[in-house]
Amino acid sequence: MVPIIDLQSEYRLLKPDIDAALERVLASGAFVGGPEVAALERELSEYLGVPHVVGVGSGTDALFIALRALGVGPGDEVVTTPFTFVATVEAILVAGAKPVLVDIDPLTFNLDPELLEAAVTERTRAVLPVHLYGQVAPMAEIRAVAERHGLKVLEDAAQAIGARYCEAGGAGGAMAGTLGHAAGFSLYPTKNLGAYGDGGFIATADDAVAEEARLLASHGSKVRYHHVRAAGYTSRLDGLQAAILRVKLPRLEGWNRRRREIARRYDEGLRGAVRTPTPPPYAHHVYHQYTVRAPERDRLQAFLKERGVASSVHYPLPVHLQPAYRGLAPEGSLPHAEQAAREVLSLPVHPFLTDAQVEAVIEAVRAYSN
Ligand SMILES: *Cc1c(COP(=O)(O)O)cnc(C)c1O
């Protein structure tokens, strides 16, 4: 089987370093917060080029804590995309605000900036773009609308650590997570930078937002047993996870390079067989997922499975068609998101795939289309 993810190979490669890091934390007794978490926050802020990183308990927590820290709450509307992991929309509800969904651009799968402005009302406080699959959203256009209307921009960068936004197709570019007022990242094990448990962090250049997020994540307190915000949360990174992530962070760029190399190979090998991704010139894509479109997606998935190739569907339902979220928008009103949900299929693209496995995936997909 060509697996969709291979965390066992990763651990085999890193075992001496990870085991040493775990022993260091076990001996220190610093299990929640502590020096490993502080060091990881510093290293992440250097890597991203952002002044503040605040470790929290998950990517979902990062989003709703950041929303609250940005001043979003009851009575406010937050505009976002229906074609995302449910946590994006869930975070808006947990923060007490109302999610407003606008359709995606079918070429990028990201929120369509052309539709954004029409969704803004006098209650809109923020826009929450998602860098889906590791490809940055069209941030210049999104930011322009936000500036015209005085909105906060919170990036959902859960799938996009290391992705970059290159103005005018130029080289270099700014990291995903530094393109708005704040960003939420996930450290869930299958993400491009994954812990061995749950974790997440907020990135921001704003001193006050960072301070507020840190307060909220720890019972509204800065000085122990003195609480200045109600109600806060218990949402912190633990020392074991931070120590593991410090072993992995220096390897992230190399792993993302390997993902991009596999994507290049798929782009060539799958041309004409399925619709391959079309990243716009501004997007330095890190391929958290390599997602194709096929009209009879479920049949393709079953065929690949028979041939020993795993695949997955991100996501089979847009958020507004989830049983718990019906009422946010009627069926048929977000047609590009609904069509994408019927057609998308993510192929294995993790950095531990061998060249032979990559070729096997291409061969299987081509055999289906012939
Ligand atoms: C994974 C993910 C999240 C949530 O992160 P968790 O760490 O699982 O809470 C949020 N948004 C998107 C787009 C994600 O992929």
Short mmCIF file of C-alpha atoms and ligand atoms in Angstrom, two decimals:
data_model
loop_
_atom_site.label_atom_id
_atom_site.label_comp_id
_atom_site.label_asym_id
_atom_site.label_seq_id
_atom_site.Cartn_x
_atom_site.Cartn_y
_atom_site.Cartn_z
CA MET A 1 0.00 0.00 0.00
CA VAL A 2 1.20 3.53 -0.77
CA PRO A 3 0.08 5.25 2.44
CA ILE A 4 -1.43 8.73 2.65
CA ILE A 5 0.85 9.55 5.59
CA ASP A 6 3.84 7.72 7.12
CA LEU A 7 4.65 8.86 10.64
CA GLN A 8 6.44 5.57 11.44
CA SER A 9 9.17 6.26 8.86
CA GLU A 10 9.56 9.73 10.25
CA TYR A 11 10.01 8.44 13.79
CA ARG A 12 12.54 5.81 12.64
CA LEU A 13 14.61 8.58 11.06
CA LEU A 14 14.39 10.91 14.07
CA LYS A 15 14.39 8.34 16.89
CA PRO A 16 17.75 9.15 18.53
CA ASP A 17 17.02 12.89 18.63
CA ILE A 18 13.38 12.54 19.68
CA ASP A 19 14.14 10.01 22.40
CA ALA A 20 16.88 12.27 23.79
CA ALA A 21 14.55 15.27 23.71
CA LEU A 22 11.82 13.35 25.55
CA GLU A 23 14.24 12.16 28.22
CA ARG A 24 15.41 15.73 28.73
CA VAL A 25 11.84 16.89 29.41
CA LEU A 26 10.97 13.88 31.57
CA ALA A 27 14.02 14.59 33.73
CA SER A 28 13.18 18.31 33.97
CA GLY A 29 9.56 17.94 35.09
CA ALA A 30 8.53 20.98 32.96
CA PHE A 31 5.42 19.42 31.42
CA VAL A 32 3.19 22.41 30.61
CA GLY A 33 4.97 25.48 29.29
CA GLY A 34 8.57 25.77 30.49
CA PRO A 35 11.88 26.24 28.69
CA GLU A 36 11.21 23.90 25.73
CA VAL A 37 7.96 25.72 24.90
CA ALA A 38 9.65 29.12 25.22
CA ALA A 39 12.51 27.96 22.96
CA LEU A 40 10.10 26.55 20.37
CA GLU A 41 8.09 29.79 20.35
CA ARG A 42 11.32 31.71 19.74
CA GLU A 43 12.44 29.36 16.97
CA LEU A 44 9.04 29.47 15.24
CA SER A 45 8.98 33.27 15.38
CA GLU A 46 12.45 33.38 13.79
CA TYR A 47 11.44 30.85 11.14
CA LEU A 48 8.28 32.74 10.19
CA GLY A 49 9.76 36.18 10.63
CA VAL A 50 7.01 37.29 13.03
CA PRO A 51 7.54 39.04 16.39
CA HIS A 52 5.22 36.87 18.53
CA VAL A 53 4.35 33.18 18.68
CA VAL A 54 1.99 31.93 21.40
CA GLY A 55 1.76 28.16 21.82
CA VAL A 56 -1.74 26.80 22.52
CA GLY A 57 -3.49 23.44 22.78
CA SER A 58 -4.58 22.99 19.13
CA GLY A 59 -5.10 24.76 15.83
CA THR A 60 -8.78 25.19 16.63
CA ASP A 61 -7.90 26.87 19.93
CA ALA A 62 -5.41 29.10 18.08
CA LEU A 63 -8.22 30.34 15.82
CA PHE A 64 -10.85 31.13 18.43
CA ILE A 65 -8.38 32.57 20.93
CA ALA A 66 -6.93 34.78 18.17
CA LEU A 67 -10.44 35.90 17.19
CA ARG A 68 -11.18 36.91 20.77
CA ALA A 69 -7.78 38.58 21.12
CA LEU A 70 -8.55 40.58 17.96
CA GLY A 71 -11.73 41.84 19.62
CA VAL A 72 -14.22 39.62 17.78
CA GLY A 73 -17.21 38.50 19.84
CA PRO A 74 -21.01 38.30 20.08
CA GLY A 75 -22.85 40.45 17.55
CA ASP A 76 -19.94 40.38 15.10
CA GLU A 77 -19.82 38.68 11.71
CA VAL A 78 -16.72 36.93 10.36
CA VAL A 79 -16.47 36.15 6.65
CA THR A 80 -14.85 32.85 5.70
CA THR A 81 -14.94 29.95 3.23
CA PRO A 82 -17.28 26.93 3.33
CA PHE A 83 -14.60 24.70 1.76
CA THR A 84 -12.37 24.01 4.75
CA PHE A 85 -11.98 21.75 7.73
CA VAL A 86 -14.95 22.42 10.02
CA ALA A 87 -12.70 23.91 12.74
CA THR A 88 -12.43 27.20 10.84
CA VAL A 89 -16.16 27.85 11.15
CA GLU A 90 -16.40 26.21 14.57
CA ALA A 91 -13.83 28.70 15.90
CA ILE A 92 -16.01 31.64 14.83
CA LEU A 93 -18.99 30.16 16.72
CA VAL A 94 -16.89 29.39 19.80
CA ALA A 95 -15.74 33.03 19.82
CA GLY A 96 -19.44 33.97 19.93
CA ALA A 97 -19.58 35.52 16.44
CA LYS A 98 -21.58 34.66 13.32
CA PRO A 99 -19.89 32.93 10.37
CA VAL A 100 -20.72 34.34 6.93
CA LEU A 101 -19.73 32.04 4.08
CA VAL A 102 -18.62 33.16 0.61
CA ASP A 103 -17.85 30.81 -2.25
CA ILE A 104 -14.41 29.72 -3.43
CA ASP A 105 -12.49 30.35 -6.62
CA PRO A 106 -12.71 26.92 -8.30
CA LEU A 107 -9.12 27.21 -9.56
CA THR A 108 -7.47 27.81 -6.18
CA PHE A 109 -10.09 26.27 -3.82
CA ASN A 110 -9.58 29.39 -1.66
CA LEU A 111 -12.06 32.13 -0.75
CA ASP A 112 -12.90 34.20 -3.84
CA PRO A 113 -11.88 37.79 -3.10
CA GLU A 114 -14.33 39.06 -5.74
CA LEU A 115 -17.22 37.85 -3.56
CA LEU A 116 -15.83 39.14 -0.31
CA GLU A 117 -16.84 42.77 -0.54
CA ALA A 118 -20.50 41.99 -1.21
CA ALA A 119 -20.60 39.92 1.99
CA VAL A 120 -19.44 42.79 4.21
CA THR A 121 -22.13 44.40 6.40
CA GLU A 122 -21.92 46.94 9.21
CA ARG A 123 -21.55 44.00 11.61
CA THR A 124 -18.55 42.45 9.85
CA ARG A 125 -15.48 42.59 12.09
CA ALA A 126 -13.06 40.16 10.49
CA VAL A 127 -12.25 37.96 7.52
CA LEU A 128 -10.81 34.49 8.05
CA PRO A 129 -9.13 33.20 4.87
CA VAL A 130 -7.83 29.62 4.84
CA HIS A 131 -4.62 28.69 3.00
CA LEU A 132 -6.17 25.43 1.87
CA TYR A 133 -3.94 22.43 1.05
CA GLY A 134 -0.83 24.57 1.75
CA GLN A 135 -1.52 27.19 -0.92
CA VAL A 136 -1.82 30.81 0.23
CA ALA A 137 -5.13 32.61 -0.31
CA PRO A 138 -5.11 35.75 -2.53
CA MET A 139 -4.02 37.96 0.36
CA ALA A 140 -3.39 41.22 -1.52
CA GLU A 141 -7.02 41.35 -2.67
CA ILE A 142 -8.35 40.16 0.69
CA ARG A 143 -6.30 42.74 2.55
CA ALA A 144 -7.46 45.52 0.22
CA VAL A 145 -11.12 44.76 1.03
CA ALA A 146 -10.30 44.47 4.74
CA GLU A 147 -8.58 47.86 4.73
CA ARG A 148 -11.47 49.54 2.95
CA HIS A 149 -13.88 48.31 5.63
CA GLY A 150 -11.65 48.33 8.71
CA LEU A 151 -11.75 44.54 9.14
CA LYS A 152 -9.29 42.35 11.00
CA VAL A 153 -7.63 39.60 8.97
CA LEU A 154 -7.03 36.26 10.71
CA GLU A 155 -5.26 33.64 8.58
CA ASP A 156 -6.10 29.97 9.04
CA ALA A 157 -2.57 28.74 8.34
CA ALA A 158 -3.18 25.24 9.77
CA GLN A 159 -2.20 23.57 6.49
CA ALA A 160 0.36 26.11 5.35
CA ILE A 161 3.44 26.29 7.54
CA GLY A 162 6.32 27.29 5.26
CA ALA A 163 4.05 28.41 2.41
CA ARG A 164 4.84 31.86 1.07
CA TYR A 165 3.07 34.70 -0.69
CA CYS A 166 5.22 36.22 -3.44
CA GLU A 167 4.04 39.67 -4.59
CA ALA A 168 4.04 39.93 -8.38
CA GLY A 169 5.34 36.39 -8.75
CA GLY A 170 8.70 37.42 -7.27
CA ALA A 171 11.10 35.12 -5.47
CA GLY A 172 11.28 34.90 -1.67
CA GLY A 173 8.02 36.23 -0.36
CA ALA A 174 6.40 36.55 3.04
CA MET A 175 5.48 33.47 5.06
CA ALA A 176 1.87 32.38 5.43
CA GLY A 177 0.94 33.48 8.92
CA THR A 178 2.53 36.91 8.56
CA LEU A 179 0.05 38.24 6.00
CA GLY A 180 -2.76 39.47 8.28
CA HIS A 181 -3.25 40.78 11.82
CA ALA A 182 -2.82 37.30 13.30
CA ALA A 183 -2.72 33.64 12.23
CA GLY A 184 -3.65 30.29 13.70
CA PHE A 185 -1.46 27.25 13.04
CA SER A 186 -2.11 23.59 13.85
CA LEU A 187 0.54 21.15 15.05
CA TYR A 188 -1.74 18.12 14.68
CA PRO A 189 0.41 15.05 13.86
CA THR A 190 -0.48 14.89 10.16
CA LYS A 191 0.19 18.57 9.41
CA ASN A 192 3.43 19.57 7.64
CA LEU A 193 4.93 20.32 11.06
CA GLY A 194 3.21 17.88 13.41
CA ALA A 195 3.56 17.13 17.11
CA TYR A 196 2.97 13.65 18.55
CA GLY A 197 -0.34 14.83 20.00
CA ASP A 198 -2.46 17.97 19.76
CA GLY A 199 -0.93 21.42 19.59
CA GLY A 200 -1.14 24.76 17.83
CA PHE A 201 0.05 28.33 17.97
CA ILE A 202 -0.89 31.91 17.19
CA ALA A 203 1.48 34.16 15.24
CA THR A 204 1.12 37.93 15.28
CA ALA A 205 3.13 41.12 14.92
CA ASP A 206 0.78 42.94 17.29
CA ASP A 207 2.10 43.17 20.88
CA ALA A 208 -1.37 43.69 22.37
CA VAL A 209 -2.93 40.74 20.48
CA ALA A 210 -0.09 38.45 21.58
CA GLU A 211 -0.45 39.54 25.21
CA GLU A 212 -4.25 39.13 25.12
CA ALA A 213 -3.97 35.67 23.50
CA ARG A 214 -1.49 34.56 26.15
CA LEU A 215 -3.84 35.76 28.90
CA LEU A 216 -6.90 34.06 27.42
CA ALA A 217 -5.05 30.76 26.89
CA SER A 218 -4.13 30.55 30.55
CA HIS A 219 -7.30 31.27 32.54
CA GLY A 220 -7.12 35.01 31.86
CA SER A 221 -4.09 35.32 34.07
CA LYS A 222 -0.54 36.54 33.68
CA VAL A 223 0.45 36.54 37.33
CA ARG A 224 -0.41 33.22 38.93
CA TYR A 225 -3.76 33.22 40.77
CA HIS A 226 -4.57 36.76 39.56
CA HIS A 227 -7.23 36.65 36.84
CA VAL A 228 -7.94 39.68 34.68
CA ARG A 229 -10.12 38.11 31.92
CA ALA A 230 -13.25 35.98 32.15
CA ALA A 231 -13.76 33.49 30.81
CA GLY A 232 -10.38 32.23 29.68
CA TYR A 233 -9.26 28.72 28.71
CA THR A 234 -6.72 26.03 29.55
CA SER A 235 -4.99 25.88 26.19
CA ARG A 236 -1.24 25.47 26.30
CA LEU A 237 1.53 23.58 24.59
CA ASP A 238 3.22 20.92 26.64
CA GLY A 239 6.94 20.47 27.07
CA LEU A 240 7.11 17.00 25.49
CA GLN A 241 5.43 18.22 22.31
CA ALA A 242 7.64 21.31 22.16
CA ALA A 243 10.79 19.19 22.50
CA ILE A 244 9.62 16.91 19.66
CA LEU A 245 8.76 19.90 17.47
CA ARG A 246 12.20 21.43 18.07
CA VAL A 247 13.74 18.29 16.55
CA LYS A 248 11.42 18.53 13.54
CA LEU A 249 11.40 22.27 12.81
CA PRO A 250 14.94 22.39 11.32
CA ARG A 251 13.87 19.68 8.85
CA LEU A 252 10.63 21.35 7.76
CA GLU A 253 12.04 23.27 4.78
CA GLY A 254 13.61 20.07 3.40
CA TRP A 255 10.37 18.13 3.86
CA ASN A 256 8.38 20.88 2.14
CA ARG A 257 10.92 20.83 -0.72
CA ARG A 258 10.37 17.10 -1.11
CA ARG A 259 6.58 17.63 -1.17
CA ARG A 260 7.03 20.21 -3.93
CA GLU A 261 9.31 17.84 -5.87
CA ILE A 262 6.69 15.08 -5.68
CA ALA A 263 4.03 17.57 -6.79
CA ARG A 264 6.14 18.52 -9.87
CA ARG A 265 6.38 14.84 -10.77
CA TYR A 266 2.59 14.38 -10.35
CA ASP A 267 1.95 17.53 -12.43
CA GLU A 268 3.87 15.97 -15.33
CA GLY A 269 2.81 12.37 -14.86
CA LEU A 270 -0.91 13.04 -14.38
CA ARG A 271 -1.35 15.64 -17.11
CA GLY A 272 -4.41 14.80 -19.16
CA ALA A 273 -5.54 12.05 -16.76
CA VAL A 274 -7.10 14.20 -14.00
CA ARG A 275 -7.26 17.92 -13.28
CA THR A 276 -4.05 18.73 -11.43
CA PRO A 277 -3.59 21.74 -9.10
CA THR A 278 -3.16 25.21 -10.65
CA PRO A 279 -1.30 27.36 -8.11
CA PRO A 280 -1.34 31.05 -9.07
CA PRO A 281 2.02 32.86 -9.57
CA TYR A 282 1.92 34.43 -6.09
CA ALA A 283 1.65 31.07 -4.30
CA HIS A 284 4.68 29.15 -3.09
CA HIS A 285 2.64 26.00 -2.38
CA VAL A 286 3.81 23.51 0.28
CA TYR A 287 1.40 20.71 -0.70
CA HIS A 288 -0.02 19.75 2.66
CA GLN A 289 -2.32 17.99 0.20
CA TYR A 290 -1.88 17.31 -3.49
CA THR A 291 -5.50 17.45 -4.57
CA VAL A 292 -6.82 16.62 -8.03
CA ARG A 293 -10.32 16.81 -9.45
CA ALA A 294 -12.09 13.92 -11.14
CA PRO A 295 -15.76 13.86 -12.15
CA GLU A 296 -16.36 10.33 -10.81
CA ARG A 297 -14.20 10.79 -7.75
CA ASP A 298 -15.57 7.92 -5.63
CA ARG A 299 -14.96 5.43 -8.45
CA LEU A 300 -11.41 6.69 -8.88
CA GLN A 301 -10.81 6.37 -5.15
CA ALA A 302 -12.10 2.77 -5.10
CA PHE A 303 -9.97 1.90 -8.15
CA LEU A 304 -6.83 3.33 -6.51
CA LYS A 305 -7.53 1.41 -3.33
CA GLU A 306 -7.71 -1.86 -5.29
CA ARG A 307 -4.35 -0.98 -6.78
CA GLY A 308 -2.81 -0.34 -3.36
CA VAL A 309 -2.87 3.45 -3.42
CA ALA A 310 -4.44 5.27 -0.48
CA SER A 311 -6.18 8.59 -1.04
CA SER A 312 -8.53 10.84 0.90
CA VAL A 313 -11.24 13.40 0.36
CA HIS A 314 -10.73 16.90 1.76
CA TYR A 315 -13.64 17.50 2.16
CA PRO A 316 -16.68 15.41 1.20
CA LEU A 317 -19.11 18.11 2.41
CA PRO A 318 -18.70 21.88 2.47
CA VAL A 319 -19.38 23.26 5.93
CA HIS A 320 -22.89 24.57 5.11
CA LEU A 321 -24.02 21.04 4.13
CA GLN A 322 -22.79 19.48 7.39
CA PRO A 323 -25.74 18.38 9.54
CA ALA A 324 -24.68 20.67 12.40
CA TYR A 325 -24.12 23.72 10.19
CA ARG A 326 -27.17 23.73 7.95
CA GLY A 327 -28.74 27.16 8.20
CA LEU A 328 -25.50 29.03 7.53
CA ALA A 329 -26.28 28.97 3.80
CA PRO A 330 -28.84 27.07 1.67
CA GLU A 331 -27.81 24.18 -0.55
CA GLY A 332 -27.02 25.45 -4.05
CA SER A 333 -25.95 28.90 -2.86
CA LEU A 334 -22.20 28.14 -2.81
CA PRO A 335 -21.94 26.12 -6.04
CA HIS A 336 -18.15 26.08 -6.48
CA ALA A 337 -17.60 24.73 -2.97
CA GLU A 338 -20.35 22.13 -3.50
CA GLN A 339 -18.87 20.98 -6.80
CA ALA A 340 -15.35 20.81 -5.37
CA ALA A 341 -16.63 18.60 -2.53
CA ARG A 342 -17.96 16.14 -5.14
CA GLU A 343 -14.77 16.10 -7.24
CA VAL A 344 -11.66 16.46 -5.09
CA LEU A 345 -9.27 13.65 -4.24
CA SER A 346 -5.98 14.02 -2.35
CA LEU A 347 -3.13 11.71 -3.36
CA PRO A 348 -0.22 10.68 -1.10
CA VAL A 349 2.35 13.51 -1.03
CA HIS A 350 4.16 13.10 2.31
CA PRO A 351 7.94 13.53 2.28
CA PHE A 352 8.70 9.86 3.04
CA LEU A 353 7.31 8.57 -0.26
CA THR A 354 9.95 6.84 -2.37
CA ASP A 355 10.32 7.69 -6.06
CA ALA A 356 8.97 4.22 -6.84
CA GLN A 357 5.84 4.90 -4.79
CA VAL A 358 5.32 8.20 -6.59
CA GLU A 359 5.54 6.39 -9.93
CA ALA A 360 3.12 3.72 -8.68
CA VAL A 361 0.56 6.42 -7.83
CA ILE A 362 0.92 7.96 -11.30
CA GLU A 363 0.59 4.57 -12.97
CA ALA A 364 -2.55 3.72 -11.01
CA VAL A 365 -4.26 7.04 -11.79
CA ARG A 366 -3.34 6.74 -15.47
CA ALA A 367 -4.64 3.16 -15.61
CA TYR A 368 -8.00 4.44 -14.35
CA SER A 369 -8.29 7.15 -16.99
CA ASN A 370 -7.25 4.92 -19.91
C1 LIG B 1 -6.24 20.98 11.05
C2 LIG B 1 -6.99 22.22 10.76
C3 LIG B 1 -7.52 23.03 11.77
C4 LIG B 1 -7.61 22.63 13.21
O1 LIG B 1 -6.42 22.25 13.80
P1 LIG B 1 -6.46 21.25 15.05
O2 LIG B 1 -5.05 21.31 15.55
O3 LIG B 1 -6.85 19.92 14.57
O4 LIG B 1 -7.42 21.82 16.04
C5 LIG B 1 -8.12 24.22 11.41
N1 LIG B 1 -8.21 24.59 10.13
C6 LIG B 1 -7.73 23.84 9.12
C7 LIG B 1 -7.86 24.32 7.73
C8 LIG B 1 -7.12 22.62 9.40
O5 LIG B 1 -6.67 21.86 8.40
#
